Amino acid sequence: QSVLTQPPSTSEIPGQRVVISCSGSTSNIGSNFVSWYQQVPGTAPKLLIYKNRQWPSGVPGRFSGSKSGTSASLAISGLQSDDEADYYCATWDDSLNGPVFGGGTKLTVL
Amino acid sequence: QVTLRESGPALVKPTQTLTLTCTFSGFSLSSNGMCVSWIRQPPGKALEWLAVIDWENDKYFSTSLKTRLTISKDTSSNQVVLKMTNMDPMDTATYYCARITWNGIYADHWGQGLQVTVSS
């Protein structure tokens, strides 16, 4: 059972927008930055968003992050077939005194 | 250019100790704000943080695994070593090392991962 809660799966057609949620608590999301990772099966995760809403270089602006209270969201607009992957949120947990991941969301592009 | 590479055994027996080495380049683990973390992923399951070591040699461990883990660094060799004792088949996973930036706690560079199977 992950400390951060994500929907196990979501799907959308190409060109549309999808939002993936990440729910936590005051000891993690509520008081720390959130990052998001994309993992294509069989490969290492890749940083998509850091400090809630910032992009590393090379990540397209179709990916955007936001945070409100104890929840965070990753939005992907203009869906493409190669966006099909697993997406994970992560943050620090002050109670556990360590980083935590969400359970991951499998995105299917129909 | 930042790179990280995991090395270690692909197969360990139950009850043995797993020793993994992360060899990195492109940054120094003595620089302010730099950390290296170990993360694992059992087949078909989610990512799980194991341990983090920072530039001041402070260490953070998964609450559920802390009694089995040690992490150390050799700054001059640009290596971080993770040891996990009393390995069990449930520890079969791909093990990743990643660079963590303390200001924001995010993993901006990852190794390719090392598949470790625990079986007799």
mmCIF file of C-alpha atoms in Angstrom:
data_model
loop_
_atom_site.group_PDB
_atom_site.id
_atom_site.type_symbol
_atom_site.label_atom_id
_atom_site.label_comp_id
_atom_site.label_asym_id
_atom_site.label_seq_id
_atom_site.Cartn_x
_atom_site.Cartn_y
_atom_site.Cartn_z
ATOM 1 C CA GLN A 1 0.000 0.000 0.000
ATOM 2 C CA SER A 2 1.642 3.213 -1.181
ATOM 3 C CA VAL A 3 1.694 6.341 0.949
ATOM 4 C CA LEU A 4 0.660 8.336 -2.117
ATOM 5 C CA THR A 5 -2.523 7.271 -3.897
ATOM 6 C CA GLN A 6 -2.789 7.246 -7.680
ATOM 7 C CA PRO A 7 -5.467 5.709 -9.897
ATOM 8 C CA PRO A 8 -4.160 2.374 -11.198
ATOM 9 C CA SER A 9 -5.032 3.134 -14.782
ATOM 10 C CA THR A 10 -6.506 5.665 -17.168
ATOM 11 C CA SER A 11 -7.047 5.874 -20.910
ATOM 12 C CA GLU A 12 -7.771 8.491 -23.530
ATOM 13 C CA ILE A 13 -7.671 8.903 -27.289
ATOM 14 C CA PRO A 14 -4.837 10.661 -29.144
ATOM 15 C CA GLY A 15 -5.015 14.435 -29.153
ATOM 16 C CA GLN A 16 -7.020 14.660 -25.954
ATOM 17 C CA ARG A 17 -5.994 15.733 -22.453
ATOM 18 C CA VAL A 18 -5.645 13.446 -19.471
ATOM 19 C CA VAL A 19 -5.064 14.260 -15.815
ATOM 20 C CA ILE A 20 -3.463 11.875 -13.335
ATOM 21 C CA SER A 21 -4.005 12.557 -9.655
ATOM 22 C CA CYS A 22 -1.769 11.880 -6.667
ATOM 23 C CA SER A 23 -3.252 12.111 -3.188
ATOM 24 C CA GLY A 24 -1.231 12.309 -0.007
ATOM 25 C CA SER A 25 -1.284 13.972 3.374
ATOM 26 C CA THR A 26 0.041 16.948 5.309
ATOM 27 C CA SER A 27 3.263 15.083 6.113
ATOM 28 C CA ASN A 28 4.172 14.522 2.470
ATOM 29 C CA ILE A 29 2.524 16.416 -0.402
ATOM 30 C CA GLY A 30 1.131 19.012 1.959
ATOM 31 C CA SER A 31 4.582 20.178 3.014
ATOM 32 C CA ASN A 32 7.013 19.147 0.287
ATOM 33 C CA PHE A 33 7.631 19.412 -3.433
ATOM 34 C CA VAL A 34 6.183 16.803 -5.790
ATOM 35 C CA SER A 35 7.942 15.247 -8.780
ATOM 36 C CA TRP A 36 6.560 13.098 -11.584
ATOM 37 C CA TYR A 37 8.197 10.301 -13.575
ATOM 38 C CA GLN A 38 7.371 8.512 -16.798
ATOM 39 C CA GLN A 39 8.352 4.889 -17.214
ATOM 40 C CA VAL A 40 7.999 3.029 -20.464
ATOM 41 C CA PRO A 41 7.943 -0.709 -19.645
ATOM 42 C CA GLY A 42 11.402 -2.218 -19.690
ATOM 43 C CA THR A 43 13.180 1.108 -19.279
ATOM 44 C CA ALA A 44 14.306 3.300 -16.387
ATOM 45 C CA PRO A 45 11.984 6.046 -15.141
ATOM 46 C CA LYS A 46 12.443 9.524 -16.561
ATOM 47 C CA LEU A 47 11.899 12.773 -14.667
ATOM 48 C CA LEU A 48 8.959 14.715 -16.134
ATOM 49 C CA ILE A 49 8.145 17.379 -13.546
ATOM 50 C CA TYR A 50 9.983 18.595 -10.443
ATOM 51 C CA LYS A 51 9.173 21.112 -7.709
ATOM 52 C CA ASN A 52 5.463 20.628 -8.446
ATOM 53 C CA ARG A 53 5.397 22.314 -11.856
ATOM 54 C CA GLN A 54 8.878 22.761 -13.340
ATOM 55 C CA TRP A 55 10.142 20.988 -16.460
ATOM 56 C CA PRO A 56 13.586 19.488 -16.908
ATOM 57 C CA SER A 57 15.128 20.442 -20.213
ATOM 58 C CA GLY A 58 13.861 18.294 -23.047
ATOM 59 C CA VAL A 59 10.430 17.607 -21.574
ATOM 60 C CA PRO A 60 7.704 19.064 -23.804
ATOM 61 C CA GLY A 61 5.277 21.611 -22.439
ATOM 62 C CA ARG A 62 2.414 19.182 -23.089
ATOM 63 C CA PHE A 63 3.233 17.829 -19.639
ATOM 64 C CA SER A 64 2.285 20.069 -16.731
ATOM 65 C CA GLY A 65 2.149 19.631 -12.984
ATOM 66 C CA SER A 66 0.179 21.276 -10.227
ATOM 67 C CA LYS A 67 -0.314 20.948 -6.494
ATOM 68 C CA SER A 68 -3.070 22.010 -4.154
ATOM 69 C CA GLY A 69 -3.059 21.177 -0.471
ATOM 70 C CA THR A 70 -2.364 17.461 -0.079
ATOM 71 C CA SER A 71 -2.947 16.524 -3.721
ATOM 72 C CA ALA A 72 -1.004 16.911 -6.929
ATOM 73 C CA SER A 73 -1.836 16.370 -10.568
ATOM 74 C CA LEU A 74 -0.054 15.668 -13.813
ATOM 75 C CA ALA A 75 -1.793 16.820 -16.969
ATOM 76 C CA ILE A 76 -0.832 15.619 -20.435
ATOM 77 C CA SER A 77 -2.352 17.485 -23.352
ATOM 78 C CA GLY A 78 -2.290 16.583 -27.038
ATOM 79 C CA LEU A 79 -1.897 12.898 -26.187
ATOM 80 C CA GLN A 80 0.403 10.912 -28.437
ATOM 81 C CA SER A 81 0.812 7.173 -28.776
ATOM 82 C CA ASP A 82 4.289 7.276 -27.246
ATOM 83 C CA ASP A 83 2.857 8.824 -24.081
ATOM 84 C CA GLU A 84 1.619 5.330 -23.271
ATOM 85 C CA ALA A 85 3.564 4.483 -20.124
ATOM 86 C CA ASP A 86 3.400 4.229 -16.349
ATOM 87 C CA TYR A 87 3.437 7.497 -14.418
ATOM 88 C CA TYR A 88 4.584 7.915 -10.823
ATOM 89 C CA CYS A 89 4.378 10.794 -8.379
ATOM 90 C CA ALA A 90 6.914 11.171 -5.577
ATOM 91 C CA THR A 91 7.686 13.441 -2.668
ATOM 92 C CA TRP A 92 9.354 13.510 0.746
ATOM 93 C CA ASP A 93 7.460 12.314 3.782
ATOM 94 C CA ASP A 94 8.327 14.129 7.003
ATOM 95 C CA SER A 95 6.812 11.415 9.212
ATOM 96 C CA LEU A 96 8.694 8.609 7.502
ATOM 97 C CA ASN A 97 11.769 10.827 7.088
ATOM 98 C CA GLY A 98 12.298 9.592 3.561
ATOM 99 C CA PRO A 99 11.040 9.834 0.000
ATOM 100 C CA VAL A 100 7.889 8.029 -1.126
ATOM 101 C CA PHE A 101 6.380 7.056 -4.474
ATOM 102 C CA GLY A 102 2.808 6.710 -5.534
ATOM 103 C CA GLY A 103 1.561 3.339 -6.722
ATOM 104 C CA GLY A 104 1.775 4.383 -10.361
ATOM 105 C CA THR A 105 -0.829 4.985 -13.067
ATOM 106 C CA LYS A 106 -0.819 3.069 -16.332
ATOM 107 C CA LEU A 107 -1.818 5.354 -19.196
ATOM 108 C CA THR A 108 -3.256 3.715 -22.282
ATOM 109 C CA VAL A 109 -3.576 5.787 -25.444
ATOM 110 C CA LEU A 110 -6.486 4.238 -27.292
ATOM 111 C CA GLN B 1 27.065 14.699 -18.640
ATOM 112 C CA VAL B 2 25.650 12.830 -15.651
ATOM 113 C CA THR B 3 25.660 9.037 -15.818
ATOM 114 C CA LEU B 4 24.997 6.303 -13.263
ATOM 115 C CA ARG B 5 25.514 2.563 -13.605
ATOM 116 C CA GLU B 6 24.475 -0.220 -11.271
ATOM 117 C CA SER B 7 26.584 -3.327 -10.825
ATOM 118 C CA GLY B 8 26.252 -6.452 -8.752
ATOM 119 C CA PRO B 9 25.083 -10.041 -8.921
ATOM 120 C CA ALA B 10 22.132 -11.013 -11.079
ATOM 121 C CA LEU B 11 21.323 -13.949 -8.849
ATOM 122 C CA VAL B 12 21.532 -14.354 -5.092
ATOM 123 C CA LYS B 13 20.375 -17.131 -2.817
ATOM 124 C CA PRO B 14 17.846 -16.673 -0.012
ATOM 125 C CA THR B 15 19.422 -15.471 3.261
ATOM 126 C CA GLN B 16 22.472 -14.088 1.448
ATOM 127 C CA THR B 17 23.522 -10.444 1.537
ATOM 128 C CA LEU B 18 23.136 -8.446 -1.666
ATOM 129 C CA THR B 19 25.837 -5.888 -2.418
ATOM 130 C CA LEU B 20 25.128 -3.366 -5.173
ATOM 131 C CA THR B 21 27.452 -0.661 -6.428
ATOM 132 C CA CYS B 22 26.403 2.541 -8.155
ATOM 133 C CA THR B 23 29.237 4.108 -10.140
ATOM 134 C CA PHE B 24 28.518 7.619 -11.282
ATOM 135 C CA SER B 25 30.121 10.471 -13.193
ATOM 136 C CA GLY B 26 29.349 14.063 -14.059
ATOM 137 C CA PHE B 27 28.807 15.258 -10.489
ATOM 138 C CA SER B 28 30.393 15.031 -7.069
ATOM 139 C CA LEU B 29 28.666 13.546 -4.056
ATOM 140 C CA SER B 30 30.556 16.037 -1.912
ATOM 141 C CA SER B 31 28.848 18.976 -3.623
ATOM 142 C CA ASN B 32 26.139 20.760 -1.663
ATOM 143 C CA GLY B 33 22.695 19.343 -2.381
ATOM 144 C CA MET B 34 23.806 16.181 -4.158
ATOM 145 C CA CYS B 35 22.473 12.782 -3.121
ATOM 146 C CA VAL B 36 22.346 9.269 -4.523
ATOM 147 C CA SER B 37 19.415 6.983 -3.952
ATOM 148 C CA TRP B 38 18.595 3.331 -4.483
ATOM 149 C CA ILE B 39 15.136 2.473 -5.774
ATOM 150 C CA ARG B 40 13.737 -0.921 -6.702
ATOM 151 C CA GLN B 41 10.858 -2.262 -8.742
ATOM 152 C CA PRO B 42 9.565 -5.839 -8.383
ATOM 153 C CA PRO B 43 8.256 -7.345 -11.645
ATOM 154 C CA GLY B 44 4.955 -5.706 -12.576
ATOM 155 C CA LYS B 45 4.904 -3.553 -9.452
ATOM 156 C CA ALA B 46 5.524 0.034 -8.412
ATOM 157 C CA LEU B 47 8.760 1.847 -7.694
ATOM 158 C CA GLU B 48 9.980 1.732 -4.092
ATOM 159 C CA TRP B 49 12.591 3.985 -2.497
ATOM 160 C CA LEU B 50 15.170 2.014 -0.530
ATOM 161 C CA ALA B 51 17.815 4.433 0.702
ATOM 162 C CA VAL B 52 19.343 7.853 0.147
ATOM 163 C CA ILE B 53 22.790 9.151 1.042
ATOM 164 C CA ASP B 54 23.551 12.851 0.855
ATOM 165 C CA TRP B 55 26.577 15.088 0.432
ATOM 166 C CA GLU B 56 27.008 15.334 4.217
ATOM 167 C CA ASN B 57 26.868 11.545 4.556
ATOM 168 C CA ASP B 58 23.423 11.644 6.134
ATOM 169 C CA LYS B 59 21.401 8.536 5.335
ATOM 170 C CA TYR B 60 17.699 7.844 4.984
ATOM 171 C CA PHE B 61 16.113 4.422 4.718
ATOM 172 C CA SER B 62 12.798 2.856 3.827
ATOM 173 C CA THR B 63 10.958 2.372 7.107
ATOM 174 C CA SER B 64 10.026 -1.204 6.221
ATOM 175 C CA LEU B 65 13.551 -2.218 5.185
ATOM 176 C CA LYS B 66 15.817 -0.118 7.400
ATOM 177 C CA THR B 67 16.954 -3.034 9.552
ATOM 178 C CA ARG B 68 18.303 -4.808 6.460
ATOM 179 C CA LEU B 69 19.938 -1.917 4.622
ATOM 180 C CA THR B 70 23.231 -0.108 4.786
ATOM 181 C CA ILE B 71 24.397 2.561 2.373
ATOM 182 C CA SER B 72 27.839 4.089 2.030
ATOM 183 C CA LYS B 73 29.732 6.301 -0.339
ATOM 184 C CA ASP B 74 33.279 6.579 -1.638
ATOM 185 C CA THR B 75 33.492 10.143 -2.872
ATOM 186 C CA SER B 76 36.948 9.740 -4.383
ATOM 187 C CA SER B 77 35.805 6.766 -6.478
ATOM 188 C CA ASN B 78 32.368 8.211 -7.259
ATOM 189 C CA GLN B 79 30.617 5.132 -5.925
ATOM 190 C CA VAL B 80 27.718 4.391 -3.627
ATOM 191 C CA VAL B 81 27.271 0.904 -2.199
ATOM 192 C CA LEU B 82 24.019 -0.582 -0.943
ATOM 193 C CA LYS B 83 23.930 -3.741 1.131
ATOM 194 C CA MET B 84 20.732 -5.625 1.822
ATOM 195 C CA THR B 85 20.873 -8.556 4.227
ATOM 196 C CA ASN B 86 18.780 -11.696 4.491
ATOM 197 C CA MET B 87 17.579 -11.677 0.896
ATOM 198 C CA ASP B 88 14.221 -13.303 0.151
ATOM 199 C CA PRO B 89 12.517 -14.251 -3.146
ATOM 200 C CA MET B 90 10.208 -11.270 -2.524
ATOM 201 C CA ASP B 91 13.269 -9.040 -3.008
ATOM 202 C CA THR B 92 13.478 -10.077 -6.662
ATOM 203 C CA ALA B 93 13.370 -6.787 -8.531
ATOM 204 C CA THR B 94 15.127 -4.351 -10.802
ATOM 205 C CA TYR B 95 17.361 -2.142 -8.668
ATOM 206 C CA TYR B 96 18.055 1.413 -9.806
ATOM 207 C CA CYS B 97 20.388 4.055 -8.539
ATOM 208 C CA ALA B 98 19.549 7.675 -9.195
ATOM 209 C CA ARG B 99 20.949 11.119 -8.498
ATOM 210 C CA ILE B 100 18.763 13.134 -6.186
ATOM 211 C CA THR B 101 18.803 16.897 -5.958
ATOM 212 C CA TRP B 102 18.104 17.810 -2.320
ATOM 213 C CA ASN B 103 16.504 21.125 -3.196
ATOM 214 C CA GLY B 104 13.203 19.631 -4.252
ATOM 215 C CA ILE B 105 14.028 15.947 -3.660
ATOM 216 C CA TYR B 106 13.759 14.740 -7.218
ATOM 217 C CA ALA B 107 15.618 12.056 -9.172
ATOM 218 C CA ASP B 108 16.885 13.779 -12.276
ATOM 219 C CA HIS B 109 19.228 11.083 -13.559
ATOM 220 C CA TRP B 110 18.803 7.308 -13.358
ATOM 221 C CA GLY B 111 20.912 4.282 -14.061
ATOM 222 C CA GLN B 112 19.621 1.691 -16.495
ATOM 223 C CA GLY B 113 18.756 -0.711 -13.665
ATOM 224 C CA LEU B 114 20.022 -4.119 -12.587
ATOM 225 C CA GLN B 115 17.764 -7.142 -12.492
ATOM 226 C CA VAL B 116 18.329 -9.170 -9.332
ATOM 227 C CA THR B 117 16.700 -12.547 -8.819
ATOM 228 C CA VAL B 118 16.580 -14.253 -5.431
ATOM 229 C CA SER B 119 16.357 -17.995 -5.815
ATOM 230 C CA SER B 120 17.965 -21.100 -4.474
#
